Amino acid sequence: MSRKARRRAQRQQGGAPSHPVGAAAGRAPGPLAAGATPAGANPVASALMGHAIGASAAGMPALDDPRSILRVAVGHFQSGRLADAERHLDRVLAQDSEQPTALQLKGVLAHQSGREEDALAFLDRALAAAPDYAEAYQNRGLVQAARGALEAAEADFSQAVTLRADYAEAWLNLGTARAALGRYSDALAALERAIAARADYAEALLNAGNVLRTLGREAEALARYDAVLALRPDFALAQSNRAACLAALGETEAAREGHRRAAELAPDDADIQAAWRDSLSRLVPAWHFTMLADAGRNQAYARAIEQQVFAGARVLDIGAGSGLLAMLAARAGAAAVYAAELNPAIAEAARAVVAANGLAERITLLNRSSLDLDAARDLGGPVDVVVAEVFDSSLLGEGALPTFRHAARSLLKPGGAVIPREAVVYAAVLAMPEHRAANPLRQVEGFDLSAFDRFRNPAAARQFDLAATPHRRLTAPHRVASFDFAAVPAAERWRRLSLPVIDSGEAHAVAFWFELTLAPGLTVSSGPDGAMKHWGQAVQFFDAGIEVQPGQQLALKVGHTDARLYFEIEGLA
């Protein structure tokens, strides 16, 4: 028998364990990781058990029988006794320094202990002794991948599947290496070969789903995730990635439920927990948190509620959010507080907040729009006080006018209190050359980008912090509009103003902010110098500016609908 043939026979007799080193399946959105072993399983033992090596390792081997010693070594692998496994492998190699299976297992052990260079050396020796050793190529590829040598890893995985066309683990790792190299179509082809070789290969199905998501093929990805969960319903990562896929497909409620289920299955997995929290955060705009941290706003509302809510009063809080204003009303002496919150998840959280503060018996959460409330049916009759904070930086964008109009006419007792009672809007015309470059969008670095300007809404006001934004005031701030929330007008209104120019330049935009009268003698402003900080100021850009000089009068049209304030320059007066 030739030396090469003898090595092949030794390898076949000794078994050929394959070690899926890349043990964690891919996380959304990147499809980059290899197959996972079952939770709690020893990854080496899991790999070894997939390869028949003959009789049980029980019993003492003959001292001069390498095959029996290898069986005992494998038994130690399967039991997690890696030091004992290595000791027996050394006995084999002491008798035959080129025994390929022992060399391959020594490489796996070295990799397990973080000795990557030693691992490569052992695996190189195994392949020198047995050039057609597919499992050694697979494991050398995994070591190369762990070292960041992805091209070398891809070459080894490719050689493994050339030697064994049905080698599912190698196809999986070839797919993940190609994905890590950015070759997603090639990666998907390899993963499909892994699935063809083993139809119930959950990790290959999962990674195929991740690659499909990366390619934007969400519906196909969802089918792959469903197949994974049909095999392993408690696979937390598959649940989480499926939920992300559902979110991309617009299935918001199903996505949130999927993230919740994944978080329950993997309470200690930081990535899965972060995905769950992210799905919750999408229910609530981030400005809720800056609003709740706005001490000027909170304290002003607290003082107004203390002033307007009397002992035994019945109060309606519209747009309850966290429940803070409702609890302030209860603290001020209200006998009953009704808190209307349309968003189901926010209403559920507010209910928990109220209960945690011992106020569940006095505060009733209503998960519906205030516009859908009937005083007799839902509130036990008209209330004494209506309190609401349904504003944005431009005052009207959150539906303040229809909200207060309906509440004052249909839900409030005659002569009842509305908090806030009034809003006054102030505006100033500005030069903002840095922001003018994209409002409207025209030339950038010599290129005409005007076709992209279709995505900008010229009528929309944007939130700015003027204190931190370069600008010059071309006019002083002027009072331009006011709203009585106890008697909201039923129709659109507009007016023309003549504003004295105080500085020279091109008028690019108008900035505006508001002052709330929360109770008699109690006002608070969202202006640049105001106490309320989280709203900032609203800025509306003009499509066409106008050059102005001090001493001139600028003609400005100001109007509002139920949804927004608007401004138009009409020239010089």
Coordinates of C-alpha atoms in Angstrom, one line a residue:
M1 CA 0.0 0.0 0.0
S2 CA 1.3 3.5 -0.9
R3 CA 2.0 6.0 1.9
K4 CA -0.9 8.3 0.5
A5 CA -3.3 5.3 0.4
R6 CA -2.3 4.3 3.9
R7 CA -3.0 7.9 5.2
R8 CA -6.4 7.8 3.5
A9 CA -7.3 4.5 5.2
Q10 CA -6.2 5.8 8.6
R11 CA -8.3 8.9 8.2
Q12 CA -11.4 6.9 7.1
Q13 CA -10.9 4.5 10.0
G14 CA -10.4 7.2 12.6
G15 CA -13.4 9.4 11.6
A16 CA -13.4 13.0 10.3
P17 CA -15.1 15.4 12.7
S18 CA -16.0 18.8 11.3
H19 CA -16.1 21.7 13.7
P20 CA -18.6 24.6 12.9
V21 CA -16.4 27.2 14.6
G22 CA -18.5 30.2 13.5
A23 CA -21.1 29.2 16.0
A24 CA -23.6 32.1 16.1
A25 CA -26.1 32.4 13.3
G26 CA -26.3 35.8 11.5
R27 CA -27.9 38.8 13.1
A28 CA -30.1 41.2 11.2
P29 CA -29.4 42.8 8.9
G30 CA -26.0 41.2 8.2
P31 CA -26.0 37.5 7.0
L32 CA -22.5 37.0 8.0
A33 CA -22.3 34.2 10.6
A34 CA -22.1 30.5 10.3
G35 CA -24.3 27.8 11.7
A36 CA -25.2 27.6 15.4
T37 CA -25.0 24.7 17.7
P38 CA -27.9 24.0 20.1
A39 CA -28.1 26.1 23.2
G40 CA -25.9 24.7 25.9
A41 CA -24.2 22.1 23.6
N42 CA -20.5 21.8 23.4
P43 CA -19.7 23.0 19.8
V44 CA -16.9 20.5 19.4
A45 CA -19.0 17.6 20.7
S46 CA -21.9 18.6 18.4
A47 CA -19.7 18.5 15.4
L48 CA -18.1 15.2 16.3
M49 CA -21.4 13.5 16.8
G50 CA -22.2 14.1 13.2
H51 CA -19.5 11.8 12.0
A52 CA -19.6 8.0 12.5
I53 CA -16.3 6.7 13.8
G54 CA -17.2 3.1 14.8
A55 CA -17.8 1.6 18.2
S56 CA -18.3 3.3 21.5
A57 CA -15.3 4.8 23.2
A58 CA -16.2 2.9 26.4
G59 CA -13.5 0.7 27.8
M60 CA -9.7 0.9 27.9
P61 CA -7.9 0.9 24.5
A62 CA -5.1 -1.3 23.7
L63 CA -1.9 0.7 24.4
D64 CA -0.6 0.2 20.9
D65 CA -3.9 0.6 19.0
P66 CA -4.1 4.2 17.5
R67 CA -7.6 3.7 16.3
S68 CA -8.9 2.7 19.8
I69 CA -7.0 5.7 21.3
L70 CA -8.7 8.0 18.7
R71 CA -12.1 6.6 19.8
V72 CA -11.4 7.4 23.4
A73 CA -10.2 10.9 22.4
V74 CA -13.5 11.4 20.5
G75 CA -15.4 10.2 23.6
H76 CA -13.6 12.9 25.7
F77 CA -14.5 15.5 23.0
Q78 CA -18.2 14.5 23.3
S79 CA -18.1 14.8 27.0
G80 CA -16.3 18.1 27.0
R81 CA -13.1 16.8 28.6
L82 CA -10.9 18.5 26.1
A83 CA -7.6 18.1 28.1
D84 CA -8.1 14.4 28.2
A85 CA -8.9 14.4 24.5
E86 CA -5.7 16.2 23.8
R87 CA -3.7 13.8 25.9
H88 CA -5.0 10.8 23.9
L89 CA -4.4 12.6 20.6
D90 CA -0.8 13.2 21.7
R91 CA -0.5 9.4 22.3
V92 CA -1.6 8.8 18.8
L93 CA 0.8 11.3 17.3
A94 CA 3.6 9.9 19.4
Q95 CA 3.2 6.6 17.5
D96 CA 2.4 8.2 14.1
S97 CA 3.2 11.9 13.7
E98 CA 1.3 12.2 10.4
Q99 CA -2.0 10.6 11.5
P100 CA -4.4 13.0 9.7
T101 CA -7.4 12.6 12.0
A102 CA -5.4 13.2 15.1
L103 CA -3.7 16.3 13.5
Q104 CA -7.1 17.6 12.4
L105 CA -8.5 17.2 15.9
K106 CA -5.4 18.9 17.4
G107 CA -6.1 21.8 15.1
V108 CA -9.7 22.0 16.4
L109 CA -8.4 21.9 20.0
A110 CA -5.9 24.7 19.3
H111 CA -8.6 26.8 17.8
Q112 CA -10.9 26.2 20.8
S113 CA -8.2 27.5 23.0
G114 CA -7.5 30.6 20.9
R115 CA -4.2 29.4 19.4
E116 CA -5.0 30.1 15.8
E117 CA -1.5 29.8 14.4
D118 CA -1.1 26.4 16.1
A119 CA -4.5 25.4 14.7
L120 CA -3.4 26.3 11.2
A121 CA -0.1 24.4 11.6
F122 CA -1.9 21.2 12.7
L123 CA -4.5 21.5 9.9
D124 CA -1.8 22.1 7.3
R125 CA -0.1 19.0 8.4
A126 CA -3.3 17.0 8.2
L127 CA -3.9 18.2 4.7
A128 CA -0.3 17.4 3.7
A129 CA -0.9 13.9 5.0
A130 CA -4.3 13.6 3.3
P131 CA -4.9 16.1 0.5
D132 CA -8.5 15.0 0.0
Y133 CA -9.5 15.5 3.6
A134 CA -12.7 17.7 3.2
E135 CA -13.3 18.2 6.9
A136 CA -9.7 19.5 7.4
Y137 CA -10.3 22.1 4.6
Q138 CA -13.6 23.0 6.3
N139 CA -12.0 23.5 9.6
R140 CA -9.0 25.4 8.2
G141 CA -11.5 27.7 6.5
L142 CA -13.1 28.4 9.8
V143 CA -9.8 29.2 11.5
Q144 CA -8.9 31.5 8.6
A145 CA -12.3 33.3 8.9
A146 CA -11.7 33.7 12.6
R147 CA -8.4 35.4 11.7
G148 CA -10.1 37.7 9.3
A149 CA -8.6 36.1 6.2
L150 CA -11.8 35.7 4.4
E151 CA -10.4 35.1 0.9
A152 CA -8.3 32.2 2.3
A153 CA -11.4 30.9 4.2
E154 CA -13.5 31.0 1.0
A155 CA -10.8 29.0 -0.9
D156 CA -10.8 26.3 1.8
F157 CA -14.6 26.1 2.0
S158 CA -14.7 25.8 -1.8
Q159 CA -12.2 23.0 -1.7
A160 CA -14.2 21.2 0.9
V161 CA -17.4 21.2 -1.2
T162 CA -15.4 20.2 -4.3
L163 CA -14.3 17.1 -2.4
R164 CA -17.7 16.5 -0.9
A165 CA -20.6 18.0 -2.9
D166 CA -23.2 17.2 -0.2
Y167 CA -21.1 18.8 2.6
A168 CA -23.9 21.1 4.1
E169 CA -21.7 22.7 6.8
A170 CA -19.1 23.7 4.3
W171 CA -21.7 25.1 1.9
L172 CA -23.1 27.2 4.8
N173 CA -19.7 28.5 5.7
L174 CA -18.8 29.2 2.1
G175 CA -22.0 31.3 1.9
T176 CA -21.3 33.2 5.0
A177 CA -17.7 33.9 3.8
R178 CA -19.0 35.2 0.5
A179 CA -21.5 37.4 2.2
A180 CA -18.8 38.8 4.4
L181 CA -16.9 39.7 1.2
G182 CA -20.0 41.5 -0.1
R183 CA -20.8 38.9 -2.8
Y184 CA -24.4 38.4 -1.8
S185 CA -25.7 36.6 -4.9
D186 CA -22.8 34.1 -4.7
A187 CA -23.5 33.7 -1.0
L188 CA -27.1 32.9 -1.6
A189 CA -26.2 30.3 -4.2
A190 CA -23.9 28.5 -1.6
L191 CA -26.6 28.7 1.1
E192 CA -29.1 27.2 -1.2
R193 CA -26.7 24.3 -1.8
A194 CA -26.5 23.8 1.9
I195 CA -30.3 23.6 2.1
A196 CA -30.4 21.2 -0.8
A197 CA -27.9 19.0 1.0
R198 CA -29.9 19.2 4.3
A199 CA -33.5 20.4 4.0
D200 CA -33.9 20.8 7.8
Y201 CA -30.7 22.9 8.2
A202 CA -32.1 25.7 10.3
E203 CA -29.0 27.8 10.3
A204 CA -28.6 27.7 6.5
L205 CA -32.3 28.7 6.2
L206 CA -31.7 31.6 8.6
N207 CA -28.6 32.9 6.9
A208 CA -30.3 32.6 3.5
G209 CA -33.1 34.7 4.9
N210 CA -30.6 37.3 6.1
V211 CA -28.9 37.4 2.7
L212 CA -32.3 37.8 1.0
R213 CA -33.1 40.7 3.3
T214 CA -29.8 42.3 2.4
L215 CA -30.7 42.0 -1.3
G216 CA -34.1 43.7 -0.5
R217 CA -36.1 40.5 -1.2
E218 CA -38.2 40.7 2.0
A219 CA -41.0 38.4 1.0
E220 CA -38.6 35.6 0.1
A221 CA -36.7 36.2 3.3
L222 CA -39.9 35.9 5.3
A223 CA -40.5 32.4 3.8
R224 CA -37.0 31.3 4.9
Y225 CA -37.6 32.5 8.4
D226 CA -40.9 30.8 8.5
A227 CA -39.2 27.5 7.5
V228 CA -36.6 28.0 10.3
L229 CA -39.4 28.4 12.9
A230 CA -41.3 25.4 11.6
L231 CA -38.2 23.4 12.5
R232 CA -37.3 25.2 15.7
P233 CA -40.1 27.4 17.1
D234 CA -37.9 28.6 20.0
F235 CA -35.0 29.8 17.8
A236 CA -34.9 33.3 19.3
L237 CA -32.6 34.8 16.6
A238 CA -34.9 33.6 13.8
Q239 CA -37.9 35.1 15.7
S240 CA -36.1 38.4 15.9
N241 CA -34.9 38.5 12.3
R242 CA -38.4 37.5 11.1
A243 CA -39.8 40.4 13.1
A244 CA -37.4 42.8 11.4
C245 CA -38.5 41.4 8.1
L246 CA -42.2 41.9 9.0
A247 CA -41.4 45.5 10.0
A248 CA -39.8 46.2 6.6
L249 CA -43.0 44.8 4.9
G250 CA -45.2 47.1 7.0
E251 CA -46.6 44.5 9.3
T252 CA -45.9 46.6 12.4
E253 CA -48.0 44.8 15.0
A254 CA -46.9 41.4 13.9
A255 CA -43.3 42.6 13.9
R256 CA -43.6 44.0 17.5
E257 CA -45.1 40.7 18.7
G258 CA -42.2 38.8 17.0
H259 CA -39.7 40.9 18.8
R260 CA -41.5 40.4 22.1
R261 CA -41.4 36.7 21.6
A262 CA -37.7 36.7 20.7
A263 CA -36.9 38.8 23.8
E264 CA -38.8 36.3 26.0
L265 CA -36.8 33.4 24.5
A266 CA -33.4 35.1 24.9
P267 CA -33.5 37.4 28.0
D268 CA -29.7 37.6 28.1
D269 CA -29.1 38.3 24.5
A270 CA -28.2 42.0 24.2
D271 CA -28.8 42.2 20.5
I272 CA -32.2 40.6 20.6
Q273 CA -33.2 42.8 23.6
A274 CA -32.0 45.9 21.7
A275 CA -34.1 44.9 18.7
W276 CA -37.2 44.5 21.0
R277 CA -36.6 47.9 22.6
D278 CA -36.0 49.5 19.2
S279 CA -39.4 48.1 18.0
L280 CA -41.0 49.7 21.0
S281 CA -39.2 53.0 20.5
R282 CA -40.7 53.3 17.0
L283 CA -44.1 53.5 18.6
V284 CA -43.2 56.7 20.4
P285 CA -41.4 59.6 18.6
A286 CA -38.1 60.5 20.3
W287 CA -39.3 64.0 21.1
H288 CA -41.5 62.5 23.9
F289 CA -38.3 62.0 26.0
T290 CA -36.9 65.5 25.4
M291 CA -40.4 66.9 26.2
L292 CA -40.5 65.0 29.5
A293 CA -37.0 66.3 30.3
D294 CA -38.1 69.9 29.7
A295 CA -38.2 71.3 33.2
G296 CA -39.6 74.7 32.0
R297 CA -42.6 73.0 30.4
N298 CA -43.2 70.6 33.2
Q299 CA -43.1 73.2 35.9
A300 CA -45.3 75.6 34.1
Y301 CA -48.0 73.0 33.5
A302 CA -47.7 71.9 37.1
R303 CA -48.3 75.5 38.4
A304 CA -51.2 76.0 35.9
I305 CA -52.9 72.7 37.0
E306 CA -52.5 73.6 40.7
Q307 CA -54.1 76.9 40.0
Q308 CA -57.0 75.7 37.8
V309 CA -57.9 72.3 39.3
F310 CA -60.0 72.5 42.5
A311 CA -60.7 69.8 45.0
G312 CA -63.3 67.4 43.6
A313 CA -62.9 68.6 40.0
R314 CA -63.4 66.3 37.1
V315 CA -60.6 66.7 34.5
L316 CA -59.9 65.5 30.9
D317 CA -56.3 65.1 29.8
I318 CA -56.1 64.9 26.0
G319 CA -53.0 63.2 24.5
A320 CA -52.1 61.7 27.8
G321 CA -48.7 60.3 26.7
S322 CA -46.9 59.1 29.8
G323 CA -49.8 60.2 32.1
L324 CA -47.8 63.1 33.7
L325 CA -50.4 65.8 33.3
A326 CA -53.2 63.5 34.4
M327 CA -51.2 62.7 37.6
L328 CA -50.5 66.4 38.2
A329 CA -54.3 66.9 38.1
A330 CA -54.9 64.1 40.5
R331 CA -52.2 65.5 42.8
A332 CA -53.9 68.9 42.6
G333 CA -57.1 67.4 44.1
A334 CA -59.2 66.2 41.1
A335 CA -61.7 63.5 42.1
A336 CA -61.7 61.9 38.7
V337 CA -59.3 62.3 35.7
Y338 CA -59.9 60.9 32.3
A339 CA -56.8 60.5 30.2
A340 CA -57.3 60.0 26.4
E341 CA -54.5 58.5 24.5
L342 CA -55.0 57.1 20.9
N343 CA -51.8 55.1 20.7
P344 CA -52.5 51.6 22.2
A345 CA -48.9 51.0 23.3
I346 CA -48.6 54.4 24.9
A347 CA -51.9 54.0 26.6
E348 CA -50.8 50.7 28.0
A349 CA -47.6 52.2 29.3
A350 CA -49.5 55.2 30.8
R351 CA -51.8 52.8 32.6
A352 CA -48.8 51.0 34.1
V353 CA -47.3 54.4 35.1
V354 CA -50.5 55.5 36.8
A355 CA -50.8 52.2 38.7
A356 CA -47.2 52.4 39.8
N357 CA -47.9 55.8 41.3
G358 CA -51.0 54.6 43.2
L359 CA -53.5 56.6 41.2
A360 CA -55.3 53.9 39.2
E361 CA -58.6 54.5 41.1
R362 CA -58.7 58.2 40.2
I363 CA -57.3 58.1 36.7
T364 CA -59.1 56.3 33.9
L365 CA -57.1 55.7 30.7
L366 CA -59.2 55.9 27.5
N367 CA -57.5 54.3 24.5
R368 CA -59.2 56.5 21.8
S369 CA -59.1 59.9 20.2
S370 CA -60.6 62.7 22.2
L371 CA -62.5 63.6 19.0
D372 CA -64.4 60.3 19.4
L373 CA -65.4 61.0 23.0
D374 CA -68.9 61.6 24.1
A375 CA -69.2 63.5 27.4
A376 CA -72.2 61.6 28.6
R377 CA -71.1 58.2 27.4
D378 CA -67.4 58.3 28.2
L379 CA -66.9 60.9 30.9
G380 CA -70.0 60.8 33.0
G381 CA -70.9 64.3 31.8
P382 CA -68.9 67.4 30.8
V383 CA -65.7 68.0 32.8
D384 CA -64.6 71.0 34.8
V385 CA -61.1 71.3 33.3
V386 CA -59.5 70.3 30.0
V387 CA -55.7 70.1 29.9
A388 CA -53.7 69.2 26.8
E389 CA -50.3 69.4 25.3
V390 CA -50.9 68.6 21.7
F391 CA -48.4 71.0 20.1
D392 CA -45.3 70.7 17.9
S393 CA -42.6 73.3 17.1
S394 CA -45.0 75.0 14.7
L395 CA -47.9 75.0 17.3
L396 CA -50.6 73.5 15.0
G397 CA -49.0 70.4 13.5
E398 CA -50.3 67.9 16.1
G399 CA -53.9 68.9 15.6
A400 CA -54.3 71.4 18.4
L401 CA -57.1 73.4 16.8
P402 CA -59.6 70.6 16.1
T403 CA -58.7 69.0 19.4
F404 CA -59.5 72.2 21.5
R405 CA -62.5 73.1 19.3
H406 CA -64.2 69.8 19.9
A407 CA -63.2 69.7 23.6
A408 CA -64.4 73.2 24.4
R409 CA -67.7 72.7 22.6
S410 CA -68.6 69.1 23.5
L411 CA -66.7 67.9 26.5
L412 CA -66.2 71.0 28.8
K413 CA -68.8 72.5 31.2
P414 CA -69.8 76.1 30.3
G415 CA -67.2 78.4 31.9
G416 CA -64.8 75.5 32.5
A417 CA -61.1 75.9 32.4
V418 CA -58.9 75.1 29.4
I419 CA -55.1 74.6 29.9
P420 CA -53.6 76.3 28.0
R421 CA -56.1 79.1 27.4
E422 CA -54.3 81.0 24.7
A423 CA -51.3 80.8 22.3
V424 CA -49.6 83.9 20.7
V425 CA -47.3 83.4 17.8
Y426 CA -44.2 85.5 17.1
A427 CA -42.2 85.6 13.9
A428 CA -39.1 87.2 12.5
V429 CA -37.7 87.2 8.9
L430 CA -34.2 85.7 8.7
A431 CA -31.2 85.4 6.4
M432 CA -29.9 81.8 6.6
P433 CA -27.4 81.4 3.7
E434 CA -26.0 78.1 5.0
H435 CA -29.4 76.4 4.9
R436 CA -30.6 78.3 1.9
A437 CA -28.4 76.1 -0.3
A438 CA -30.9 73.2 0.0
N439 CA -34.1 75.3 0.4
P440 CA -34.9 75.1 -2.4
L441 CA -32.3 72.6 -3.8
R442 CA -30.6 73.8 -6.9
Q443 CA -26.9 73.7 -7.6
V444 CA -24.4 71.6 -5.5
E445 CA -20.8 71.5 -6.4
G446 CA -21.6 72.6 -9.9
F447 CA -24.3 70.0 -10.5
D448 CA -28.0 70.7 -11.0
L449 CA -29.9 68.7 -8.3
S450 CA -33.3 70.5 -8.8
A451 CA -35.1 67.4 -9.8
F452 CA -34.4 66.1 -6.2
D453 CA -36.2 69.1 -4.7
R454 CA -39.5 67.4 -5.4
F455 CA -39.1 65.5 -2.1
R456 CA -39.0 68.8 -0.1
N457 CA -42.3 70.2 1.1
P458 CA -41.9 74.0 0.7
A459 CA -45.0 74.6 2.9
A460 CA -43.6 72.6 5.8
A461 CA -41.9 74.2 8.7
R462 CA -38.8 72.6 10.1
Q463 CA -37.6 72.6 13.7
F464 CA -34.4 74.5 14.5
D465 CA -32.6 75.7 17.6
L466 CA -31.9 79.3 16.6
A467 CA -29.5 79.7 19.4
A468 CA -27.2 77.1 17.8
T469 CA -28.0 77.9 14.1
P470 CA -26.2 80.6 12.1
H471 CA -28.7 83.3 11.0
R472 CA -29.3 87.0 11.0
R473 CA -32.6 88.7 11.9
L474 CA -33.7 91.0 9.1
T475 CA -36.8 92.1 11.1
A476 CA -37.5 92.1 14.8
P477 CA -39.9 89.5 16.2
H478 CA -43.5 90.5 15.8
R479 CA -46.8 89.1 17.1
V480 CA -48.4 87.6 14.0
A481 CA -51.3 85.4 15.3
S482 CA -53.1 84.3 18.4
F483 CA -55.5 81.5 19.3
D484 CA -58.1 81.3 22.1
F485 CA -58.3 77.6 22.8
A486 CA -61.7 78.0 24.6
A487 CA -63.2 79.5 21.4
V488 CA -61.2 78.1 18.4
P489 CA -62.2 79.7 15.1
A490 CA -64.0 77.5 12.7
A491 CA -62.4 78.7 9.5
E492 CA -59.0 79.5 8.0
R493 CA -57.8 83.0 8.7
W494 CA -55.1 85.2 7.2
R495 CA -53.7 88.7 7.4
R496 CA -51.1 91.0 5.9
L497 CA -48.4 92.6 7.9
S498 CA -45.8 95.3 7.2
L499 CA -42.6 94.5 9.0
P500 CA -39.8 97.1 9.4
V501 CA -36.5 95.9 8.1
I502 CA -33.6 96.2 10.6
D503 CA -30.7 94.7 8.7
S504 CA -29.6 94.2 5.0
G505 CA -29.5 90.9 3.2
E506 CA -31.7 88.4 1.4
A507 CA -34.8 87.2 3.2
H508 CA -34.6 83.4 3.1
A509 CA -37.0 82.3 5.7
V510 CA -39.3 83.1 8.5
A511 CA -38.8 81.7 12.0
F512 CA -41.7 81.5 14.4
W513 CA -42.4 80.4 18.0
F514 CA -45.2 80.6 20.5
E515 CA -46.1 81.8 24.0
L516 CA -48.7 79.8 25.9
T517 CA -50.9 81.4 28.5
L518 CA -51.5 78.3 30.7
A519 CA -53.5 80.2 33.4
P520 CA -54.2 83.8 34.3
G521 CA -50.9 85.5 34.8
L522 CA -48.9 82.3 33.9
T523 CA -47.2 82.3 30.5
V524 CA -44.3 80.3 29.0
S525 CA -42.5 80.6 25.7
S526 CA -40.9 78.3 23.1
G527 CA -38.8 81.2 21.8
P528 CA -35.0 81.4 21.6
D529 CA -34.9 82.9 25.1
G530 CA -38.0 81.0 26.4
A531 CA -38.2 78.5 29.3
M532 CA -39.6 75.7 27.1
K533 CA -36.6 74.2 25.3
H534 CA -37.7 71.0 23.6
W535 CA -39.9 72.5 20.9
G536 CA -37.2 74.8 19.6
Q537 CA -38.4 77.2 16.8
A538 CA -40.1 76.5 13.5
V539 CA -38.6 77.8 10.3
Q540 CA -40.3 78.0 6.9
F541 CA -38.1 78.8 3.9
F542 CA -39.3 80.9 1.0
D543 CA -38.8 79.5 -2.5
A544 CA -37.8 82.9 -3.7
G545 CA -36.1 85.4 -1.4
I546 CA -35.9 89.2 -1.6
E547 CA -33.1 91.6 -1.0
V548 CA -34.0 94.1 1.8
Q549 CA -32.3 97.2 3.4
P550 CA -32.9 98.8 6.7
G551 CA -35.7 101.4 6.7
Q552 CA -37.8 99.4 4.2
Q553 CA -41.1 97.7 5.0
L554 CA -41.5 94.0 4.2
A555 CA -45.0 92.9 3.2
L556 CA -45.7 89.5 4.8
K557 CA -48.9 87.4 4.5
V558 CA -49.6 85.2 7.5
G559 CA -52.4 82.6 7.7
H560 CA -53.4 79.3 9.1
T561 CA -55.4 76.2 8.4
D562 CA -56.3 73.6 11.1
A563 CA -53.0 71.9 10.4
R564 CA -50.4 74.6 9.9
L565 CA -49.3 78.2 9.9
Y566 CA -48.0 79.6 6.6
F567 CA -46.1 82.7 5.5
E568 CA -45.6 84.3 2.2
I569 CA -43.4 87.3 1.2
E570 CA -45.4 89.7 -1.0
G571 CA -42.6 92.2 -1.7
L572 CA -41.7 95.5 -0.2
A573 CA -44.6 97.6 1.2

